[in-house]
Coordinates of C-alpha atoms in Angstrom, one line a residue:
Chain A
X1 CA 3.9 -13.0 -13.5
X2 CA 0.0 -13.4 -12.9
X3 CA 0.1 -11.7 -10.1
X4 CA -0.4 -8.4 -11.7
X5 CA -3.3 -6.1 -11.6
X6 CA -3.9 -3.3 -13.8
X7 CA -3.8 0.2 -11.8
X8 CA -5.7 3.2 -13.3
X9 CA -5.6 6.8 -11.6
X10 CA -8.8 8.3 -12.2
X11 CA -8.6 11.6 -12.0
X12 CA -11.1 15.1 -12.3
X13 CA -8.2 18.1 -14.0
X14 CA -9.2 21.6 -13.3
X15 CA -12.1 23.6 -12.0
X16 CA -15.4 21.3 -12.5
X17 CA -16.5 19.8 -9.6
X18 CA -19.1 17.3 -11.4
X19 CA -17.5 13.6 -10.1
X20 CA -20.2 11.2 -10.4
X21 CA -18.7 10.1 -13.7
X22 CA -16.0 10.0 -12.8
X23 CA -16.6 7.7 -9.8
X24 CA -18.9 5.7 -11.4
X25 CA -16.2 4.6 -14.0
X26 CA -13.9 4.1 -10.7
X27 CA -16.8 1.4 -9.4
X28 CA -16.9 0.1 -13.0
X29 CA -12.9 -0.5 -13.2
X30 CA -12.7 -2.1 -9.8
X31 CA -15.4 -4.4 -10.1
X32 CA -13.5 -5.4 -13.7
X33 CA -10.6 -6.4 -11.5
X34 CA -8.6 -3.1 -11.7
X35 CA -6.7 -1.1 -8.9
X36 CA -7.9 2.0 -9.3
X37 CA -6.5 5.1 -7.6
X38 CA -9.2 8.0 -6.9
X39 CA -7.3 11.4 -6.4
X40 CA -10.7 13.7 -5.7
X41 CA -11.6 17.2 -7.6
X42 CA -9.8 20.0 -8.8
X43 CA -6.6 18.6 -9.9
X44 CA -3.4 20.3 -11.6
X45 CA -1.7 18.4 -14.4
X46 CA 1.4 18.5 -12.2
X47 CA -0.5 16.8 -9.5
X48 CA -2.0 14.3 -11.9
X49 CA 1.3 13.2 -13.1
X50 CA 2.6 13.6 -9.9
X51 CA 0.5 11.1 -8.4
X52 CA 0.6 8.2 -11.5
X53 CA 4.6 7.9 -10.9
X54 CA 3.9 7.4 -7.4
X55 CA 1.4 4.8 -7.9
X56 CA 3.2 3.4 -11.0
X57 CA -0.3 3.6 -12.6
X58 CA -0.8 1.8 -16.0
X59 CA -3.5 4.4 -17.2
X60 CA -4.6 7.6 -16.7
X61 CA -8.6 8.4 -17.1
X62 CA -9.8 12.1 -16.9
X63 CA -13.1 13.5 -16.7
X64 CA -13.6 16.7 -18.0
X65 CA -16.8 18.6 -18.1
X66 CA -15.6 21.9 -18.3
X67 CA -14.9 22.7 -21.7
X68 CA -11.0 22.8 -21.4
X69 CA -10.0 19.4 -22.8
X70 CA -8.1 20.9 -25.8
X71 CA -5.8 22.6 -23.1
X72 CA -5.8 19.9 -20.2
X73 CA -5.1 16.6 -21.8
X74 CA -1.6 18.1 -23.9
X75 CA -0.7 19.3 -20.4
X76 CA -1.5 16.5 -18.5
X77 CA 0.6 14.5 -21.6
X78 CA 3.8 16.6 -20.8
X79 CA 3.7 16.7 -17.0
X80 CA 3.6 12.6 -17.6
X81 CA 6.5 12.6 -20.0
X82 CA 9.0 14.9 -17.7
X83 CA 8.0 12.6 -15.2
X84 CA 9.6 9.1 -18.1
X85 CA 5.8 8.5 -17.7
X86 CA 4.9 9.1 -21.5
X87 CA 4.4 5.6 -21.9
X88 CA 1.1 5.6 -20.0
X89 CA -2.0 5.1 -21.9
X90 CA -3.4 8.4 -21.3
X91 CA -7.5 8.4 -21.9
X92 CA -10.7 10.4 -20.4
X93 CA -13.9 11.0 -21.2
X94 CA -16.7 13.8 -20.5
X95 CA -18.6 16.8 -22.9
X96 CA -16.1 16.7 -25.4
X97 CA -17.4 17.7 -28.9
X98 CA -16.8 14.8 -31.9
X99 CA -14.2 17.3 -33.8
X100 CA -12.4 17.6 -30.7
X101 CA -11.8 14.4 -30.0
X102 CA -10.6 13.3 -33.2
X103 CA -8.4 16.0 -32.9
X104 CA -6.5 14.6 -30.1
X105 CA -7.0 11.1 -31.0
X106 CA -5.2 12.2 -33.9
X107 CA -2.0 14.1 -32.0
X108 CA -1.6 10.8 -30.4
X109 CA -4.0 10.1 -27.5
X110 CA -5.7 6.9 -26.6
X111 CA -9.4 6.5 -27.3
X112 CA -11.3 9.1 -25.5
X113 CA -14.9 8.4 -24.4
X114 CA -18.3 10.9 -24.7
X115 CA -21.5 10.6 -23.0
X116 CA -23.9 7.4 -23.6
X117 CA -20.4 5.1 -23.6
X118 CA -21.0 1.7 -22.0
X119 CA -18.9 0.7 -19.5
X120 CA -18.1 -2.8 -20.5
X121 CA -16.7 -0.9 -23.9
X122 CA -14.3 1.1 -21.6
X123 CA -13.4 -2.0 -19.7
X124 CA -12.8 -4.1 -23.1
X125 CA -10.4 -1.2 -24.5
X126 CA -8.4 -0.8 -21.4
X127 CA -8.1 -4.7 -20.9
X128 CA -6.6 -4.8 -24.2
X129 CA -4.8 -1.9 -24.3
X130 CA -2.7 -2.6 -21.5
X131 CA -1.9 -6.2 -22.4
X132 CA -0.5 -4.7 -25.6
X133 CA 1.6 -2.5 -23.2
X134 CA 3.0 -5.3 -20.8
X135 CA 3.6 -7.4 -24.4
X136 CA 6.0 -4.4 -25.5
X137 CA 7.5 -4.2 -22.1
X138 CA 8.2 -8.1 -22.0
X139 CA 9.8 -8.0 -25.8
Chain B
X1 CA 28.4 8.3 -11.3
X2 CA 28.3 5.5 -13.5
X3 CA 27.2 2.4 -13.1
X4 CA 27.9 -1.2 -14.0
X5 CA 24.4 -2.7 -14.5
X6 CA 22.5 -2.5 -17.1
X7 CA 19.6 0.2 -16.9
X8 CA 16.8 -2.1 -16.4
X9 CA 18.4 -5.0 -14.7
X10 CA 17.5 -5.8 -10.8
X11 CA 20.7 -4.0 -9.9
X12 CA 20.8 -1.2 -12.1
X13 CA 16.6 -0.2 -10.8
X14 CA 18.4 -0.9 -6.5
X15 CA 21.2 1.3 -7.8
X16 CA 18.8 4.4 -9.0
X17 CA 16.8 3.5 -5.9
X18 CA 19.5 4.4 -3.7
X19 CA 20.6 7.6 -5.9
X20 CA 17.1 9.1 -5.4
X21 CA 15.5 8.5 -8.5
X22 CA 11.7 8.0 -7.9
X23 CA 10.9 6.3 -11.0
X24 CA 12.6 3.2 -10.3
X25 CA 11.3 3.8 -6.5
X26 CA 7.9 3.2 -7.7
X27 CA 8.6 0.3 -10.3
X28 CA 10.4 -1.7 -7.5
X29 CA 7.4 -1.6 -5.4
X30 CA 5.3 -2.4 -8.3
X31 CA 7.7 -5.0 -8.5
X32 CA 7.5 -6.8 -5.0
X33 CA 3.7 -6.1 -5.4
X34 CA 3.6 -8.2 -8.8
X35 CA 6.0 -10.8 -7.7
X36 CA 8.0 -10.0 -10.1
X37 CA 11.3 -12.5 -10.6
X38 CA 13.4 -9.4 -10.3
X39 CA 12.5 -8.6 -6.9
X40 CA 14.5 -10.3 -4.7
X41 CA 18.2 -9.5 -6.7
X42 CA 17.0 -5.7 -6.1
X43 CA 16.0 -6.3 -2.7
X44 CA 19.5 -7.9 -1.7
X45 CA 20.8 -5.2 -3.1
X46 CA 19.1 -2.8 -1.2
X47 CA 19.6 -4.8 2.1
X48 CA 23.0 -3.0 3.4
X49 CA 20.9 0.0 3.4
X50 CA 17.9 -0.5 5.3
X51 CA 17.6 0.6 9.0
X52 CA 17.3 4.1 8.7
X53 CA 13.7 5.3 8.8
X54 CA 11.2 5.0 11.6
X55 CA 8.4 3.0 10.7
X56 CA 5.1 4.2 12.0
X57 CA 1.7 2.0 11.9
X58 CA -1.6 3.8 11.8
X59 CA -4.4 1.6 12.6
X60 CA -8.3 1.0 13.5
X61 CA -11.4 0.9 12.3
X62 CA -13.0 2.2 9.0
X63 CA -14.3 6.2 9.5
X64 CA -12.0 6.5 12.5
X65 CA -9.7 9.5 10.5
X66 CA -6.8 7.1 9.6
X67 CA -5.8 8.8 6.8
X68 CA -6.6 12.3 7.6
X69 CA -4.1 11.2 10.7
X70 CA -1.8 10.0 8.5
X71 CA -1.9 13.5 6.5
X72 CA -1.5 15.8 9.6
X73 CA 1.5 13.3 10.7
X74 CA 3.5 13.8 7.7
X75 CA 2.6 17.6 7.2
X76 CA 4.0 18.3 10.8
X77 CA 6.9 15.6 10.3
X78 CA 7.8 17.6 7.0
X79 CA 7.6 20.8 9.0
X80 CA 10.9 19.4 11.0
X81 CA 12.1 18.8 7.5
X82 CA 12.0 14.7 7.2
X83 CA 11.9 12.9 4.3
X84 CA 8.0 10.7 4.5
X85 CA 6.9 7.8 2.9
X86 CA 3.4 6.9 2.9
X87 CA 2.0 3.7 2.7
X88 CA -1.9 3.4 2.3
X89 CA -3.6 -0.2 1.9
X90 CA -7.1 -0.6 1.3
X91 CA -9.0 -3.6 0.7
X92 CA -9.4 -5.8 -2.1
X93 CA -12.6 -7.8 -3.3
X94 CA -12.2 -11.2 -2.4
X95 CA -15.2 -11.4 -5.5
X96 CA -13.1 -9.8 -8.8
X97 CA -9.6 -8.6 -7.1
X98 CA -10.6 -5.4 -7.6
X99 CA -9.8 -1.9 -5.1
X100 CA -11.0 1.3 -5.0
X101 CA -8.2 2.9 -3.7
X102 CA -9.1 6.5 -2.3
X103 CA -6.5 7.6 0.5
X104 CA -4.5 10.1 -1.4
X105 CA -8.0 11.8 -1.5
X106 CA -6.9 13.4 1.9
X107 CA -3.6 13.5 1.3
X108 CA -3.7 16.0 -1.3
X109 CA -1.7 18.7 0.2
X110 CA 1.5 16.6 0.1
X111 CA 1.2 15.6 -3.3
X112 CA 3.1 18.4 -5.0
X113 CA 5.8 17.9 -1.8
X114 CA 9.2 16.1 -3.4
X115 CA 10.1 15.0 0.0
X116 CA 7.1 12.9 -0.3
X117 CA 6.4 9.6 -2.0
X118 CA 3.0 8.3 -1.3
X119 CA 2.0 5.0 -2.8
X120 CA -1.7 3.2 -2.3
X121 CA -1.7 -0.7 -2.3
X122 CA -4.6 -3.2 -2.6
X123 CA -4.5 -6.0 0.5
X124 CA -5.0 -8.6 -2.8
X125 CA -5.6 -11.6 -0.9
X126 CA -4.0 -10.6 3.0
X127 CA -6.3 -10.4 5.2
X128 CA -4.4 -9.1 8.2
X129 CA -4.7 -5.5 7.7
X130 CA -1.8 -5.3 5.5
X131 CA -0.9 -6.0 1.9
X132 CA 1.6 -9.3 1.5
X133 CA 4.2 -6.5 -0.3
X134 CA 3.4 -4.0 2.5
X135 CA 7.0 -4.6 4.0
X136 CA 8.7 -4.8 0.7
X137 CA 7.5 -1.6 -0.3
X138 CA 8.4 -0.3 3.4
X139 CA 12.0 -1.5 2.4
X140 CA 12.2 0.0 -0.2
X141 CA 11.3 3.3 0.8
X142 CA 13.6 3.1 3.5
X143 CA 17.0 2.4 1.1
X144 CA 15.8 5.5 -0.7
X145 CA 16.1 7.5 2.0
X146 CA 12.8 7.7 3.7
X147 CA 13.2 8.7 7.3
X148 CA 9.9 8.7 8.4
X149 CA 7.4 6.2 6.9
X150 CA 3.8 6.2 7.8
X151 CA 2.1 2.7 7.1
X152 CA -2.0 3.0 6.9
X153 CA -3.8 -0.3 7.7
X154 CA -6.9 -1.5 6.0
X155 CA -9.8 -0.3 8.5
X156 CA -9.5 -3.3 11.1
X157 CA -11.7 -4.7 13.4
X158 CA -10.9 -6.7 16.6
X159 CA -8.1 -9.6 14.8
X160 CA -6.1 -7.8 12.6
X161 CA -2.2 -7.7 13.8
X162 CA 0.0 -8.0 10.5
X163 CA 1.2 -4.0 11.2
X164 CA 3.4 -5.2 14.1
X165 CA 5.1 -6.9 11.9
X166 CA 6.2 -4.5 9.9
X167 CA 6.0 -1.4 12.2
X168 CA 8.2 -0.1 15.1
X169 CA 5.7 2.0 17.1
X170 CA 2.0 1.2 15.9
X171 CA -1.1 3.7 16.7
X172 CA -4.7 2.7 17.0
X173 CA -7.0 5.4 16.1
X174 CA -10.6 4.8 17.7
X175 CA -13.4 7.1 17.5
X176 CA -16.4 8.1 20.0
X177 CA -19.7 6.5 19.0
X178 CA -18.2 2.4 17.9
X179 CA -18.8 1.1 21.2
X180 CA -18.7 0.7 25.1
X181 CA -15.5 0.7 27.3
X182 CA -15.9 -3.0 27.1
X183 CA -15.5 -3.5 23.7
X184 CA -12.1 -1.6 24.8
X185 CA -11.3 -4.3 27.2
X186 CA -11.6 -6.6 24.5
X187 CA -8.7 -8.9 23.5
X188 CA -7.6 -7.6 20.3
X189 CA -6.6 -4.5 18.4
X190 CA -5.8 -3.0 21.5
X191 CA -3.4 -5.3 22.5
X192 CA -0.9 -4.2 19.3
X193 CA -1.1 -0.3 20.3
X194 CA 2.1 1.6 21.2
X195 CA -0.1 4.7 21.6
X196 CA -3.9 5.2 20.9
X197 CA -5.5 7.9 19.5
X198 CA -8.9 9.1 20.5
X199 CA -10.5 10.8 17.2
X200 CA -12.9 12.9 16.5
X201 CA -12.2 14.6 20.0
X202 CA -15.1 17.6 19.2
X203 CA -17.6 14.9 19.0
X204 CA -19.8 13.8 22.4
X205 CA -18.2 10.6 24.3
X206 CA -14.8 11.3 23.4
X207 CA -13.7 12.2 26.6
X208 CA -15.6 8.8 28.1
X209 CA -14.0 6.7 25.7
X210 CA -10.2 8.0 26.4
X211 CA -11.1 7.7 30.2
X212 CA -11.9 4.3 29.2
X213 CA -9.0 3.0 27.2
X214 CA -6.9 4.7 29.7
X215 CA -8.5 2.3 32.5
X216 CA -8.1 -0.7 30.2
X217 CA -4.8 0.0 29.1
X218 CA -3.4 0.6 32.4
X219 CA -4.9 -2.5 34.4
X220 CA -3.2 -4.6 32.2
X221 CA -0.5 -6.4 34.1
X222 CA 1.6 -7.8 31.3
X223 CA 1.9 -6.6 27.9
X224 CA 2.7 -10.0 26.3
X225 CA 4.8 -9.0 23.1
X226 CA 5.3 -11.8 20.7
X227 CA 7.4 -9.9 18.2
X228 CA 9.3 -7.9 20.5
X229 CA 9.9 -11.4 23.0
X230 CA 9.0 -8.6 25.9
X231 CA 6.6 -9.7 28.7
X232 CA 6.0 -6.9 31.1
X233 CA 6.7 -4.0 29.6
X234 CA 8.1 -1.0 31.3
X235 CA 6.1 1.1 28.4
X236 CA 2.5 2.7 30.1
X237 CA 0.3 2.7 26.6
X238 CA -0.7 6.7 26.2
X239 CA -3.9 7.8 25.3
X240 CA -3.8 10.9 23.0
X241 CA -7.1 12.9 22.2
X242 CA -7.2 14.6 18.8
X243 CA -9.1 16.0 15.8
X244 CA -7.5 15.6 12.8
X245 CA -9.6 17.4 10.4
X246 CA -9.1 20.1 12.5
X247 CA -5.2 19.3 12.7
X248 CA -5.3 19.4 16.9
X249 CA -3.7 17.3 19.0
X250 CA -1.5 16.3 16.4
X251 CA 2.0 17.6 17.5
X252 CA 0.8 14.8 20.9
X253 CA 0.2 12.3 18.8
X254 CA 3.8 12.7 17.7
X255 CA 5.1 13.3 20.8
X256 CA 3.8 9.9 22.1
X257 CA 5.5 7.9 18.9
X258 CA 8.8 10.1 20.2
X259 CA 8.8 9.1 23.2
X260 CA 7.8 5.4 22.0
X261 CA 10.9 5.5 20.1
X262 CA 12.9 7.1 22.7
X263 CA 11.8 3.9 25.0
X264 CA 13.3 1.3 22.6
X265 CA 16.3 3.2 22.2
X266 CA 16.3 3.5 25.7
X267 CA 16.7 -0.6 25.8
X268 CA 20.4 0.0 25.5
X269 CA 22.5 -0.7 21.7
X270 CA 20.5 -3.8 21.0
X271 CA 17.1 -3.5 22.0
X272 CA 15.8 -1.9 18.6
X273 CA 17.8 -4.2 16.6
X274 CA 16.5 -7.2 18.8
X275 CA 13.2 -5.8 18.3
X276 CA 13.5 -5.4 14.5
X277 CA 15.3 -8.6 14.1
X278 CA 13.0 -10.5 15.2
X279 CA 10.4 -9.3 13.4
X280 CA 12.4 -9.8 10.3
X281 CA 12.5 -13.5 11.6
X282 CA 8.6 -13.6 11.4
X283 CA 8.7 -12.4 7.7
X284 CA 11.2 -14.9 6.8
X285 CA 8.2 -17.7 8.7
X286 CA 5.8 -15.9 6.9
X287 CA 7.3 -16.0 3.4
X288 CA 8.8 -19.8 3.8
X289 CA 5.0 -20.6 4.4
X290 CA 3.9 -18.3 1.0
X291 CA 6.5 -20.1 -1.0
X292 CA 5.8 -23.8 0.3
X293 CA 1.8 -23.2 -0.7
X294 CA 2.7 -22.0 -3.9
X295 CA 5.4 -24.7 -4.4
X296 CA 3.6 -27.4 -2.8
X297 CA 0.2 -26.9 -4.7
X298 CA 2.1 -26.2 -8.0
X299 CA 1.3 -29.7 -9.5
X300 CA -2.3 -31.7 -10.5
X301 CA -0.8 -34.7 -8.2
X302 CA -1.2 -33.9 -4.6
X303 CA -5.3 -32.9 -5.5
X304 CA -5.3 -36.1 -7.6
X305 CA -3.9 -37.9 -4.3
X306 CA -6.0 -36.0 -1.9
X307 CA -8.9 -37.0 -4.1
X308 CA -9.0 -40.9 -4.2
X309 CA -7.3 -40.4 -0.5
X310 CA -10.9 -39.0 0.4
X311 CA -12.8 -41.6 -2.0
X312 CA -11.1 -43.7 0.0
X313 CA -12.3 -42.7 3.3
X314 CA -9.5 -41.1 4.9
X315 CA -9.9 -38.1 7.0
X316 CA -8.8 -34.7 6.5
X317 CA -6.0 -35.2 9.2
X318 CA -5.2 -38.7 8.2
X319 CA -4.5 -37.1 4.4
X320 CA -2.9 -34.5 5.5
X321 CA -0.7 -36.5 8.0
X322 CA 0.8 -38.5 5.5
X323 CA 1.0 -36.0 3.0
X324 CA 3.7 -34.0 4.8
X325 CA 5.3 -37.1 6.0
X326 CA 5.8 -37.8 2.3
X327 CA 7.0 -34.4 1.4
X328 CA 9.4 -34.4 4.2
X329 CA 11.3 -37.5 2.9
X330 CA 11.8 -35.6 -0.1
X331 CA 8.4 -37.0 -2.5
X332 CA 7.9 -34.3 -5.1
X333 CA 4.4 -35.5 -6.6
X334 CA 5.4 -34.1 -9.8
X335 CA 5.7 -30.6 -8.0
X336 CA 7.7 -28.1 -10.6
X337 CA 10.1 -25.5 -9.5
X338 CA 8.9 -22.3 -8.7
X339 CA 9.8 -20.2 -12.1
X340 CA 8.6 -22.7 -13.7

């Protein structure tokens, strides 16, 4: 149906309490059209995943600024598939070093997003990204 | 248990509704919200087992502590160990169809709480206060086994009633500071309260302001109540000061929707069904009227029609007059059926 929106839970894992990026890719989002579901600072993977079954969230964007990417997003993944929520395209952006991010683009993650990234190159990917995933649902 | 319907079907998501599994909770109100074709088989399926949770309306005006309300509520509803579904609707742009959605910002101490389901919805293009799937996803919650679910408005101003629709005891929160007692003796939000809530207690006026509603809701006479059908109500509207950040006054808030509910019941065997029956009526109106727009406007005709009908010179209501007249006796201007 064309009636449906495309819901993203922004969310800030862990112990860095810097959220204008965070919220300013929340603005972006919404005024692309989106749903977006702010859940505030200091977040547990449990509560992350937690909180996109509840809201039946299509993506999940962190922002991480603290360093501890390489152990957050793997969590954040598992809490999301013990949930039957490993579907979700799981992405995030923040100070997260090149090597690093090929890393876990390579063990499977969607694109992830460093500093300088336009917005309308965030919205573009998501847009697309989650009409491949509605496509696969409808097949 | 097994089942009979396939895993994904409308039957098989109602059945793992009712068995508890949250999953499918949250896809069928993804579901009503999307208007997704599936929705109604899972909804009639759900049907026998609706009735059993209390529906509670918070509403009032943006900043007045809604949510932070709503949170206190449910933590003090949880400590009497109830099962609480949240409802949280915030606006959409009318510009891109966009929402920031931020409730569950100050709701974050029930998050990691199982016998909690909170869900955020967009108003998309309602403009009562509520979302258009607001009472679907109320149902939905309720054949899951919700007993207590707490339904958070869109900040309102003085014209927004869709929550009585969909609630059986509503709350409007005000706070100090938005206004003179006659703003209070305004026709309007007021008139849907069941119990009001002064916020914000600590700050200066609040006293003033419940001294005012209290005047305004006791001088007046008749309590005209469209959904309910009762004129005259034997129910004296109570005024409730509290400060929900600092979680005070919160167990009299309750109170008040207890003894709210405790008033209905009081109506004898029938009185909340009568009251919930007829505002299941009004849905029915509501999505008859939903159905014939989308229906009615699915085709190029009728704007063709209206257009050389206005070239023309007719009027609006001269148009419009025949128009229905036409439909009535069964015209279908090349209208298509609604899957279609």
């Amino acid at each position: 149906m064309s009636d449906r929106k495309i819901r993203v839970l922004i969310a800030k894992p862990g112990l860095d309490g810097h959220d204008r990026g965070a919220k300013t890719v929340a603005t972006v989002l919404r005024d692309a059209g989106m749903e977006v579901i702010y859940t505030g600072l200091h977040q547990t993977p449990e509560m992350i995943a937690e909180a996109a079954l509840q809201e039946d969230v299509d993506v999940v964007g962190l922002s991480i600024l603290s360093g501890a990417h390489m152990s957050l997003f793997p969590r954040i993944r598992e809490a999301l598939k013990a949930r039957d929520m490993g579907d979700v395209l799981l992405t995030g952006g923040g100070i997260i070093p090149e090597d690093d991010m090929a890393a876990l683009e390579a063990d499977g993650f969607s694109k992830l997003f460093g500093p300088g990234t336009r917005t309308t190159d965030i919205v573009a990917w998501i847009e697309g990204a989650v009409k491949e995933r509605w496509a696969r649902e409808e097949a | 248990m097994t089942s009979n319907h396939p895993k994904n079907s409308a039957e098989g998501y109602a059945e793992r509704v009712l068995q508890g599994d949250r999953r499918a909770l949250t896809r069928l109100i993804s579901w009503a919200e999307n208007g997704d074709g599936r929705f109604p088989g899972a909804l009639a399926a759900l049907y026998p087992s609706l009735g059993r949770a209390w529906r509670v309306g918070i509403t009032g005006p943006p900043g007045a502590g809604k949510s932070t309300l709503v949170n206190e509520l449910a933590l003090a509803m949880r400590r009497e160990d109830l099962e609480v579904g949240i409802l949280a609707v915030d606006p959409s742009s009318p510009f891109t169809g966009g929402a920031l959605l931020g409730d569950r910002i100050r709701m974050e101490e029930l998050t990691g709480d199982q016998h909690v389901y909170i869900r955020s919805m967009a108003s998309r293009k309602s403009h009562g206060g509520m979302a258009r799937a607001g009472v679907d996803a109320c149902d939905v919650m309720d054949a899951f086994g919700m007993e207590r679910i707490l339904i958070e408005t869109v900040g309102v101003g003085q014209a927004e009633y869709d929550v009585m629709g969909a609630c059986d005891t509503v709350v409007v929160v005000m706070c100090p500071g938005a206004g003179d007692g006659v703003q209070a003796m305004k026709a309007g939000i007021l008139e849907v309260a069941d119990v009001l809530v002064v916020n914000k207690s600590d700050l200066a006026g609040a006293e003033r302001l419940a001294d005012d509603l209290s005047e305004a809701v006791h001088t007046r006479a008749i309590r005209s109540d469209e959904w309910s059908g009762e004129v005259g109500s034997s129910w004296t509207v109570p005024v409730v000061l509290a400060s929900a950040g600092k979680a005070q006054g919160v167990d009299e808030v309750l109170k008040a929707i207890t003894s709210h509910r405790a008033m209905l019941d009081s109506r004898g065997p029938n009185g909340l069904e009568d009251a919930r029956r007829k505002k299941r009526v009004a849905q029915v109106r509501r999505v008859i009227d939903e159905e014939l727009d989308a229906r009615v406007w699915n085709t190029d005709e009728l704007g063709a029609r209206v257009e050389n009908a206005l070239a023309a010179g007719s009027t609006a209501y001269g148009i419009a007059s025949e128009v229905v007249d036409d439909l009535l006796r069964g015209a279908a201007f090349g209208m298509r059926s609604k899957e279609s």
